[in-house]
Amino acid sequence: MTSTQGLSLQSDDQYTEVGELYREQRIGGGSVGWGAKAALLIVDFQHLYTRGRASTGLEAVENTVPLLAAARANGVPVAFAVVGYEAEAVPDDHAWTMKCPGLLEARRGSEASSVDPLIAPIDCEIVHVKTVPSALFDPTVRDAFRSAGVDTIVVAGTSTSGCVRSTVVDGVSHGFRMIVAVDCVADRSKPSSDAALFDIDTKYGDLTTSAEVCAKFTQIGADA
């Protein structure tokens, strides 16, 4: 499992210093590793955030294409989460849309809320439409994964500092081993992304690359 050591965020002295402080206080330093069964969860790679007004770009989506193919080829469960709202069902005091009113552009069934065509879901895959940051706050995905015997979730998606981070925190809170494929996540802000990845690696999950995840998925398929 790749740690943040050697990743781009470690070139910043502040993370080196904080990392040393955390280690002295026995915060971080461990690894969740791979459990008995893995799944892939792709968060908010929908048109609004890949090609639309609030785009974080396509590079991470493109890096997710082989990851998704490896999951499908080797029997790894896959789920997607997208932001989507019913126009008449959003209360005036809905805190997240009060803070980020642009979210309301993602209407259920609209292009803005549709998964990017580069990684379009197939019929057997869950597409969870959410109205909160975390893809695991609602029981839909986590219950489906639990029913399939999943204990390890690999996360790709956007934004790293927003919905990806909150998904990882909720995942570990519900007892899953959380792993982030760092080249398959995106953010508008490098400082925010670096801070989120540092926090995830230190406290909540493991960081790795899509190549390493693909190799693991291939091993899973061979062992099945």
Coordinates of N, CA and C in Angstrom, one line a residue:
M1 N 0.9 -1.2 0.0 CA 0.0 0.0 0.0 C 0.9 1.2 0.0
T2 N 0.6 2.2 -0.9 CA 1.4 3.4 -1.0 C 0.9 4.3 0.1
S3 N 1.9 4.9 0.9 CA 1.6 5.9 1.8 C 1.8 7.3 1.2
T4 N 1.5 8.3 1.9 CA 1.8 9.7 1.4 C 3.2 9.9 1.2
Q5 N 4.1 9.2 1.8 CA 5.5 9.4 1.7 C 5.9 9.2 0.2
G6 N 6.4 10.3 -0.4 CA 6.8 10.2 -1.8 C 5.7 10.8 -2.7
L7 N 4.5 11.0 -2.2 CA 3.5 11.7 -3.1 C 3.7 13.2 -3.0
S8 N 3.1 13.9 -4.0 CA 3.4 15.3 -4.2 C 3.2 16.1 -2.9
L9 N 2.2 15.8 -2.1 CA 1.9 16.6 -0.9 C 3.1 16.6 0.1
Q10 N 3.9 15.5 0.0 CA 5.0 15.4 1.0 C 6.2 16.4 0.6
S11 N 6.1 17.0 -0.5 CA 7.1 18.0 -0.9 C 7.0 19.3 -0.1
D12 N 5.8 19.4 0.6 CA 5.5 20.6 1.4 C 6.0 20.3 2.8
D13 N 6.9 21.2 3.3 CA 7.5 21.0 4.6 C 6.5 20.9 5.7
Q14 N 5.4 21.6 5.6 CA 4.4 21.6 6.6 C 3.8 20.3 6.9
Y15 N 3.7 19.4 5.8 CA 3.1 18.1 6.0 C 4.2 17.2 6.6
T16 N 5.4 17.4 6.3 CA 6.5 16.6 6.9 C 6.6 16.9 8.4
E17 N 6.5 18.2 8.8 CA 6.5 18.5 10.2 C 5.3 18.0 11.0
V18 N 4.1 18.2 10.4 CA 2.9 17.7 11.0 C 2.9 16.2 11.1
G19 N 3.4 15.5 10.1 CA 3.5 14.1 10.1 C 4.4 13.6 11.2
E20 N 5.5 14.3 11.4 CA 6.4 13.9 12.5 C 5.7 14.1 13.9
L21 N 5.0 15.2 14.0 CA 4.3 15.5 15.3 C 3.2 14.4 15.5
Y22 N 2.5 14.0 14.5 CA 1.5 13.0 14.6 C 2.1 11.7 15.0
R23 N 3.2 11.3 14.4 CA 3.9 10.0 14.7 C 4.3 10.0 16.2
E24 N 4.8 11.2 16.7 CA 5.2 11.3 18.1 C 4.0 11.0 19.0
Q25 N 2.9 11.5 18.6 CA 1.7 11.3 19.4 C 0.9 10.0 19.0
R26 N 1.5 9.2 18.2 CA 0.9 7.9 17.8 C -0.4 8.1 17.1
I27 N -0.4 9.1 16.3 CA -1.6 9.4 15.4 C -1.1 9.0 14.0
G28 N -1.8 8.1 13.3 CA -1.3 7.6 12.0 C -0.2 6.6 12.1
G29 N 0.4 6.3 11.0 CA 1.5 5.4 11.0 C 1.1 3.9 10.7
G30 N -0.2 3.7 10.7 CA -0.7 2.3 10.4 C -1.3 2.3 9.0
S31 N -1.8 1.1 8.7 CA -2.4 0.9 7.4 C -3.7 0.0 7.6
V32 N -4.7 0.3 6.9 CA -5.9 -0.5 7.0 C -5.8 -1.8 6.1
G33 N -5.0 -1.7 5.0 CA -4.8 -2.8 4.2 C -6.1 -3.3 3.5
W34 N -6.0 -4.5 2.8 CA -7.1 -5.1 2.1 C -7.7 -6.2 3.0
G35 N -9.0 -6.2 3.1 CA -9.7 -7.2 3.8 C -10.1 -8.4 3.0
A36 N -11.2 -9.0 3.3 CA -11.6 -10.2 2.6 C -12.2 -10.0 1.2
K37 N -13.0 -8.8 1.1 CA -13.6 -8.6 -0.2 C -13.7 -7.1 -0.5
A38 N -13.3 -6.7 -1.7 CA -13.2 -5.3 -2.0 C -14.3 -4.9 -3.0
A39 N -14.7 -3.6 -3.0 CA -15.6 -3.0 -3.9 C -15.0 -1.6 -4.4
L40 N -15.6 -1.2 -5.5 CA -15.2 0.1 -6.0 C -16.4 1.1 -5.9
L41 N -16.1 2.3 -5.4 CA -17.2 3.3 -5.2 C -16.7 4.6 -5.9
I42 N -17.4 5.0 -6.9 CA -17.1 6.2 -7.7 C -18.0 7.3 -7.4
V43 N -17.5 8.4 -6.8 CA -18.2 9.5 -6.2 C -18.3 10.7 -7.1
D44 N -19.4 11.1 -7.5 CA -19.7 12.4 -8.1 C -18.9 12.7 -9.4
F45 N -18.5 11.6 -10.1 CA -18.0 11.8 -11.5 C -19.2 12.0 -12.4
Q46 N -20.0 13.1 -12.3 CA -21.2 13.3 -13.0 C -20.9 14.6 -13.9
H47 N -21.7 14.8 -14.9 CA -21.5 15.8 -15.9 C -21.2 17.2 -15.3
L48 N -21.9 17.6 -14.3 CA -21.7 18.9 -13.7 C -20.3 19.1 -13.2
Y49 N -19.7 18.0 -12.8 CA -18.3 18.1 -12.2 C -17.2 17.6 -13.1
T50 N -17.6 17.0 -14.2 CA -16.5 16.5 -15.1 C -16.4 17.4 -16.4
R51 N -17.6 17.9 -16.8 CA -17.6 18.7 -18.1 C -18.4 19.9 -18.0
G52 N -19.1 20.1 -16.9 CA -20.1 21.2 -16.7 C -19.5 22.5 -16.1
R53 N -20.3 23.3 -15.6 CA -19.9 24.6 -15.0 C -18.9 24.4 -13.9
A54 N -19.1 23.4 -13.1 CA -18.3 23.2 -11.9 C -17.3 22.1 -12.1
S55 N -16.7 22.0 -13.3 CA -15.9 20.9 -13.6 C -14.6 20.9 -12.8
T56 N -14.1 19.7 -12.4 CA -12.8 19.5 -11.8 C -11.9 18.8 -12.9
G57 N -12.4 18.7 -14.1 CA -11.6 18.1 -15.2 C -11.8 16.6 -15.4
L58 N -11.2 16.1 -16.5 CA -11.4 14.8 -16.9 C -10.2 13.8 -16.6
E59 N -9.1 14.4 -16.2 CA -7.9 13.5 -16.0 C -8.2 12.4 -15.0
A60 N -8.8 12.7 -13.9 CA -9.0 11.6 -12.9 C -10.1 10.7 -13.4
V61 N -11.1 11.2 -14.2 CA -12.1 10.3 -14.8 C -11.4 9.3 -15.7
E62 N -10.5 9.8 -16.6 CA -9.8 9.0 -17.5 C -8.9 7.9 -16.8
N63 N -8.3 8.3 -15.7 CA -7.6 7.3 -14.9 C -8.4 6.3 -14.3
T64 N -9.7 6.6 -14.1 CA -10.6 5.7 -13.5 C -11.1 4.6 -14.5
V65 N -11.0 4.9 -15.8 CA -11.5 4.0 -16.8 C -10.9 2.6 -16.7
P66 N -9.6 2.4 -16.6 CA -9.0 1.1 -16.4 C -9.3 0.5 -15.1
L67 N -9.5 1.3 -14.1 CA -9.8 0.8 -12.7 C -11.2 0.2 -12.8
L68 N -12.1 0.9 -13.4 CA -13.5 0.3 -13.5 C -13.5 -1.0 -14.4
A69 N -12.7 -1.0 -15.4 CA -12.6 -2.2 -16.3 C -12.1 -3.3 -15.5
A70 N -11.1 -3.1 -14.7 CA -10.5 -4.2 -13.9 C -11.5 -4.7 -12.9
A71 N -12.2 -3.8 -12.3 CA -13.2 -4.2 -11.3 C -14.3 -5.1 -12.0
R72 N -14.8 -4.7 -13.1 CA -15.8 -5.5 -13.8 C -15.3 -6.8 -14.3
A73 N -14.0 -6.8 -14.8 CA -13.5 -8.1 -15.3 C -13.2 -9.1 -14.2
N74 N -13.1 -8.6 -13.0 CA -12.7 -9.6 -11.9 C -13.7 -9.7 -10.9
G75 N -15.0 -9.4 -11.2 CA -16.1 -9.6 -10.3 C -16.1 -8.8 -9.0
V76 N -15.5 -7.6 -9.1 CA -15.4 -6.7 -7.9 C -16.7 -5.8 -8.0
P77 N -17.5 -5.8 -6.9 CA -18.7 -4.9 -7.0 C -18.4 -3.5 -7.2
V78 N -19.3 -2.8 -8.0 CA -19.1 -1.4 -8.3 C -20.4 -0.6 -8.0
A79 N -20.2 0.6 -7.4 CA -21.3 1.5 -7.2 C -20.9 2.9 -7.5
F80 N -21.9 3.7 -8.0 CA -21.7 5.1 -8.3 C -22.5 5.9 -7.3
A81 N -22.1 7.1 -7.1 CA -22.9 8.1 -6.3 C -22.9 9.4 -7.1
V82 N -24.0 10.0 -7.2 CA -24.1 11.3 -7.9 C -25.0 12.2 -7.0
V83 N -24.8 13.5 -7.1 CA -25.6 14.5 -6.5 C -26.9 14.7 -7.4
G84 N -28.1 14.7 -6.8 CA -29.3 15.0 -7.6 C -30.4 15.4 -6.7
Y85 N -31.2 16.4 -7.1 CA -32.3 16.9 -6.3 C -33.6 16.9 -7.1
E86 N -34.7 16.6 -6.4 CA -36.0 16.9 -7.0 C -36.3 18.4 -6.7
A87 N -36.7 19.1 -7.7 CA -36.9 20.6 -7.5 C -37.9 20.9 -6.4
E88 N -38.9 20.1 -6.3 CA -40.0 20.5 -5.3 C -39.7 19.9 -4.0
A89 N -38.6 19.1 -3.9 CA -38.4 18.3 -2.6 C -37.2 18.9 -1.8
V90 N -36.7 20.1 -2.2 CA -35.5 20.6 -1.4 C -36.1 21.7 -0.5
P91 N -36.0 21.4 0.8 CA -36.5 22.4 1.8 C -35.7 23.7 1.8
D92 N -36.3 24.8 2.1 CA -35.6 26.1 2.1 C -34.4 26.1 3.1
D93 N -34.5 25.3 4.1 CA -33.4 25.2 5.1 C -32.5 24.1 5.0
H94 N -32.4 23.5 3.8 CA -31.4 22.4 3.5 C -30.0 23.0 3.5
A95 N -29.3 22.6 4.5 CA -28.0 23.3 4.9 C -27.0 23.3 3.8
W96 N -26.9 22.1 3.1 CA -25.8 22.0 2.1 C -26.1 22.9 0.9
T97 N -27.4 23.0 0.4 CA -27.7 23.8 -0.7 C -27.7 25.3 -0.3
M98 N -27.9 25.6 1.0 CA -27.8 26.9 1.4 C -26.4 27.4 1.3
K99 N -25.4 26.5 1.6 CA -24.0 26.8 1.6 C -23.5 26.8 0.1
C100 N -24.0 25.9 -0.7 CA -23.6 25.7 -2.1 C -24.8 25.7 -3.0
P101 N -25.4 26.8 -3.3 CA -26.6 26.8 -4.1 C -26.5 26.2 -5.5
G102 N -25.3 26.2 -6.0 CA -25.0 25.7 -7.3 C -25.4 24.2 -7.4
L103 N -25.4 23.5 -6.3 CA -25.8 22.1 -6.2 C -27.1 21.8 -6.9
L104 N -28.0 22.8 -6.8 CA -29.4 22.6 -7.3 C -29.5 22.5 -8.8
E105 N -28.3 22.8 -9.5 CA -28.3 22.6 -10.9 C -28.4 21.1 -11.2
A106 N -28.0 20.2 -10.3 CA -28.0 18.8 -10.5 C -29.4 18.2 -10.2
R107 N -30.3 18.4 -11.1 CA -31.6 17.8 -10.9 C -31.6 16.3 -11.3
R108 N -32.4 15.6 -10.5 CA -32.5 14.2 -10.8 C -32.9 13.9 -12.3
G109 N -32.2 13.1 -13.0 CA -32.5 12.7 -14.3 C -32.0 13.7 -15.4
S110 N -31.3 14.8 -14.9 CA -30.8 15.7 -15.9 C -29.4 15.3 -16.3
E111 N -28.9 16.0 -17.3 CA -27.5 15.7 -17.8 C -26.5 16.0 -16.6
A112 N -26.8 17.1 -15.9 CA -25.9 17.5 -14.8 C -25.6 16.4 -13.8
S113 N -26.7 15.6 -13.6 CA -26.6 14.6 -12.5 C -26.2 13.2 -13.1
S114 N -26.0 13.1 -14.4 CA -25.7 11.8 -15.0 C -24.2 11.5 -14.9
V115 N -23.9 10.2 -14.7 CA -22.5 9.8 -14.7 C -21.8 10.0 -16.0
D116 N -20.5 10.5 -15.9 CA -19.8 10.8 -17.1 C -19.8 9.6 -18.1
P117 N -20.0 9.8 -19.4 CA -20.0 8.7 -20.3 C -18.7 7.9 -20.4
L118 N -17.6 8.4 -20.0 CA -16.4 7.6 -20.0 C -16.5 6.4 -19.1
I119 N -17.3 6.5 -18.0 CA -17.4 5.5 -17.0 C -18.9 5.1 -16.8
A120 N -19.6 5.1 -17.9 CA -21.1 4.9 -17.7 C -21.4 3.6 -17.0
P121 N -22.3 3.6 -16.1 CA -22.7 2.4 -15.3 C -23.4 1.4 -16.3
I122 N -23.3 0.1 -15.9 CA -24.0 -0.9 -16.6 C -25.2 -1.4 -15.7
D123 N -26.1 -2.1 -16.2 CA -27.4 -2.4 -15.5 C -27.2 -2.9 -14.1
C124 N -26.2 -3.8 -13.9 CA -26.2 -4.4 -12.6 C -25.5 -3.5 -11.5
E125 N -25.1 -2.3 -11.8 CA -24.4 -1.5 -10.9 C -25.3 -0.4 -10.3
I126 N -25.1 -0.2 -9.0 CA -25.9 0.8 -8.2 C -25.5 2.2 -8.7
V127 N -26.5 3.0 -8.9 CA -26.2 4.5 -9.0 C -27.1 5.2 -7.9
H128 N -26.4 5.6 -6.9 CA -27.1 6.2 -5.7 C -27.1 7.7 -5.9
V129 N -28.3 8.2 -5.9 CA -28.5 9.7 -6.0 C -28.6 10.3 -4.6
K130 N -27.7 11.1 -4.3 CA -27.6 11.6 -2.9 C -27.8 13.1 -2.9
T131 N -28.2 13.6 -1.7 CA -28.4 15.0 -1.4 C -27.5 15.5 -0.3
V132 N -26.5 14.8 0.0 CA -25.5 15.1 1.1 C -24.1 14.8 0.5
P133 N -23.1 15.3 1.2 CA -21.7 15.1 0.6 C -21.3 13.6 0.6
S134 N -21.5 12.9 1.6 CA -21.0 11.5 1.7 C -21.9 10.5 0.9
A135 N -21.2 9.6 0.1 CA -21.9 8.6 -0.6 C -22.3 7.4 0.4
L136 N -21.8 7.5 1.6 CA -22.1 6.4 2.5 C -22.9 6.9 3.7
F137 N -23.4 8.1 3.7 CA -24.3 8.6 4.8 C -25.6 7.9 4.8
D138 N -26.2 7.8 3.6 CA -27.4 7.0 3.4 C -27.0 5.5 3.4
P139 N -27.9 4.6 3.8 CA -27.5 3.2 3.9 C -27.5 2.5 2.5
T140 N -28.0 3.1 1.5 CA -28.1 2.4 0.2 C -26.9 1.7 -0.3
V141 N -25.8 2.4 -0.4 CA -24.6 1.7 -0.9 C -24.0 0.8 0.2
R142 N -23.9 1.3 1.4 CA -23.2 0.5 2.4 C -24.0 -0.8 2.7
D143 N -25.3 -0.8 2.6 CA -26.0 -2.0 2.9 C -25.9 -3.0 1.7
A144 N -25.8 -2.5 0.5 CA -25.6 -3.3 -0.7 C -24.2 -4.0 -0.6
F145 N -23.2 -3.2 -0.2 CA -21.9 -3.7 -0.1 C -21.8 -4.8 1.1
R146 N -22.4 -4.5 2.2 CA -22.4 -5.4 3.3 C -23.1 -6.7 2.9
S147 N -24.2 -6.6 2.1 CA -24.9 -7.8 1.7 C -24.0 -8.7 0.8
A148 N -23.1 -8.0 0.0 CA -22.2 -8.7 -0.9 C -20.9 -9.2 -0.1
G149 N -20.8 -9.0 1.2 CA -19.6 -9.4 1.9 C -18.5 -8.5 1.8
V150 N -18.7 -7.2 1.4 CA -17.6 -6.3 1.2 C -17.2 -5.7 2.5
D151 N -15.8 -5.6 2.7 CA -15.3 -5.0 3.9 C -14.3 -3.9 3.6
T152 N -13.9 -3.8 2.3 CA -12.9 -2.8 1.8 C -13.5 -2.1 0.6
I153 N -13.4 -0.7 0.7 CA -14.0 0.1 -0.4 C -12.9 1.0 -1.0
V154 N -12.7 0.8 -2.3 CA -11.7 1.7 -3.0 C -12.6 2.9 -3.6
V155 N -12.1 4.1 -3.3 CA -12.8 5.3 -3.7 C -12.1 6.0 -4.8
A156 N -12.9 6.4 -5.8 CA -12.5 7.4 -6.8 C -13.5 8.5 -6.9
G157 N -13.2 9.7 -7.4 CA -14.2 10.7 -7.5 C -13.8 12.1 -7.2
T158 N -14.7 13.0 -7.0 CA -14.5 14.4 -6.8 C -15.5 14.9 -5.8
S159 N -15.2 16.0 -5.1 CA -13.9 16.5 -5.0 C -13.2 15.9 -3.8
T160 N -11.9 15.8 -3.9 CA -11.1 15.2 -2.9 C -11.3 15.7 -1.5
S161 N -11.4 17.0 -1.4 CA -11.6 17.7 -0.1 C -13.0 17.7 0.4
G162 N -13.9 17.4 -0.5 CA -15.4 17.5 -0.2 C -16.0 16.1 -0.1
C163 N -16.6 15.7 -1.1 CA -17.4 14.4 -1.1 C -16.6 13.2 -0.9
V164 N -15.4 13.2 -1.5 CA -14.5 12.0 -1.3 C -14.1 11.9 0.1
R165 N -13.6 13.0 0.7 CA -13.2 12.9 2.1 C -14.3 12.5 3.0
S166 N -15.5 13.1 2.8 CA -16.6 12.8 3.7 C -17.1 11.4 3.5
T167 N -17.0 10.8 2.3 CA -17.3 9.4 2.1 C -16.3 8.5 2.8
V168 N -15.0 8.8 2.8 CA -14.0 8.0 3.5 C -14.3 8.0 5.0
V169 N -14.6 9.2 5.5 CA -14.8 9.3 7.0 C -16.1 8.5 7.4
D170 N -17.1 8.6 6.6 CA -18.3 7.8 6.9 C -18.0 6.3 6.7
G171 N -17.3 6.0 5.7 CA -17.0 4.6 5.5 C -16.2 4.0 6.7
V172 N -15.2 4.6 7.2 CA -14.4 4.1 8.3 C -15.3 4.1 9.5
S173 N -16.2 5.1 9.7 CA -17.1 5.1 10.8 C -18.0 4.0 10.8
H174 N -18.3 3.4 9.7 CA -19.2 2.2 9.6 C -18.4 0.9 9.5
G175 N -17.1 1.0 9.7 CA -16.3 -0.2 9.8 C -15.7 -0.7 8.6
F176 N -15.8 0.0 7.5 CA -15.1 -0.4 6.2 C -13.7 0.0 6.2
R177 N -12.8 -0.8 5.6 CA -11.5 -0.4 5.3 C -11.5 0.5 4.0
M178 N -11.1 1.8 4.1 CA -11.2 2.7 3.0 C -9.9 3.0 2.4
I179 N -9.9 2.9 1.0 CA -8.7 3.1 0.2 C -9.0 4.1 -0.9
V180 N -8.1 5.1 -1.0 CA -8.3 6.1 -2.1 C -7.3 5.9 -3.2
A181 N -7.7 5.8 -4.4 CA -6.8 5.8 -5.6 C -6.5 7.2 -5.9
V182 N -5.3 7.7 -5.6 CA -5.0 9.1 -5.6 C -5.0 9.7 -7.0
D183 N -4.7 8.9 -8.0 CA -4.8 9.5 -9.4 C -6.2 9.4 -10.0
C184 N -7.1 9.0 -9.2 CA -8.5 8.9 -9.6 C -9.4 9.8 -8.8
V185 N -8.8 10.8 -8.1 CA -9.6 11.8 -7.4 C -9.2 13.2 -7.9
A186 N -10.1 14.1 -7.8 CA -9.8 15.5 -8.4 C -10.4 16.5 -7.4
D187 N -9.8 17.7 -7.5 CA -10.2 18.8 -6.7 C -9.9 20.1 -7.5
R188 N -10.6 21.2 -7.2 CA -10.3 22.5 -7.8 C -9.1 23.2 -7.1
S189 N -8.8 22.7 -5.9 CA -7.8 23.4 -5.1 C -6.7 22.4 -4.7
K190 N -5.5 22.6 -5.1 CA -4.4 21.7 -4.7 C -4.2 21.7 -3.2
P191 N -4.1 22.9 -2.6 CA -3.9 22.9 -1.1 C -5.0 22.1 -0.4
S192 N -6.3 22.3 -0.8 CA -7.4 21.6 -0.2 C -7.2 20.1 -0.4
S193 N -6.9 19.7 -1.7 CA -6.7 18.3 -2.0 C -5.6 17.7 -1.2
D194 N -4.4 18.4 -1.1 CA -3.3 17.8 -0.4 C -3.6 17.7 1.1
A195 N -4.3 18.6 1.7 CA -4.7 18.5 3.1 C -5.7 17.4 3.3
A196 N -6.6 17.2 2.4 CA -7.6 16.1 2.5 C -6.9 14.7 2.4
L197 N -6.0 14.6 1.5 CA -5.2 13.3 1.3 C -4.3 13.0 2.5
F198 N -3.7 14.1 3.1 CA -2.9 13.9 4.3 C -3.8 13.4 5.4
D199 N -4.9 14.1 5.6 CA -5.8 13.6 6.7 C -6.3 12.2 6.5
I200 N -6.7 11.9 5.3 CA -7.1 10.5 5.0 C -6.1 9.5 5.4
D201 N -4.9 9.8 4.8 CA -3.7 8.8 5.0 C -3.4 8.7 6.5
T202 N -3.5 9.8 7.2 CA -3.1 9.8 8.6 C -4.1 9.2 9.5
K203 N -5.4 9.4 9.3 CA -6.4 9.0 10.2 C -7.4 8.0 9.8
Y204 N -7.7 8.0 8.5 CA -9.0 7.3 8.1 C -8.8 6.1 7.1
G205 N -7.8 6.1 6.3 CA -7.7 5.1 5.3 C -6.3 5.1 4.7
D206 N -6.2 4.4 3.6 CA -4.9 4.2 2.9 C -5.0 4.9 1.5
L207 N -3.8 5.4 1.1 CA -3.7 5.9 -0.3 C -2.9 5.0 -1.1
T208 N -3.3 4.8 -2.4 CA -2.6 4.0 -3.3 C -2.8 4.6 -4.7
T209 N -2.4 3.8 -5.7 CA -2.6 4.3 -7.1 C -3.5 3.4 -7.9
S210 N -4.0 3.8 -9.0 CA -4.9 3.0 -9.8 C -4.2 1.8 -10.3
A211 N -3.0 1.9 -10.6 CA -2.2 0.7 -11.1 C -2.1 -0.4 -10.0
E212 N -1.9 0.0 -8.8 CA -1.8 -0.9 -7.7 C -3.2 -1.6 -7.4
V213 N -4.3 -0.7 -7.5 CA -5.6 -1.3 -7.3 C -5.9 -2.3 -8.5
C214 N -5.6 -1.9 -9.7 CA -5.9 -2.8 -10.8 C -5.2 -4.2 -10.6
A215 N -3.9 -4.1 -10.1 CA -3.2 -5.3 -9.9 C -3.9 -6.2 -8.8
K216 N -4.4 -5.5 -7.8 CA -5.1 -6.2 -6.7 C -6.4 -6.8 -7.2
F217 N -7.1 -6.1 -8.0 CA -8.4 -6.6 -8.6 C -8.1 -7.8 -9.5
T218 N -7.0 -7.8 -10.2 CA -6.6 -8.9 -11.1 C -6.3 -10.1 -10.2
Q219 N -5.6 -9.9 -9.1 CA -5.3 -11.0 -8.2 C -6.6 -11.6 -7.6
I220 N -7.6 -10.7 -7.3 CA -8.9 -11.1 -6.7 C -9.5 -12.0 -7.8
G221 N -9.5 -11.6 -9.0 CA -10.1 -12.4 -10.1 C -9.5 -13.8 -10.2
A222 N -8.1 -13.8 -10.2 CA -7.4 -15.0 -10.3 C -7.7 -16.0 -9.2
D223 N -7.9 -15.4 -8.0 CA -8.1 -16.3 -6.8 C -9.5 -16.7 -6.6
A224 N -10.4 -16.2 -7.4 CA -11.9 -16.5 -7.3 C -12.2 -17.9 -7.7

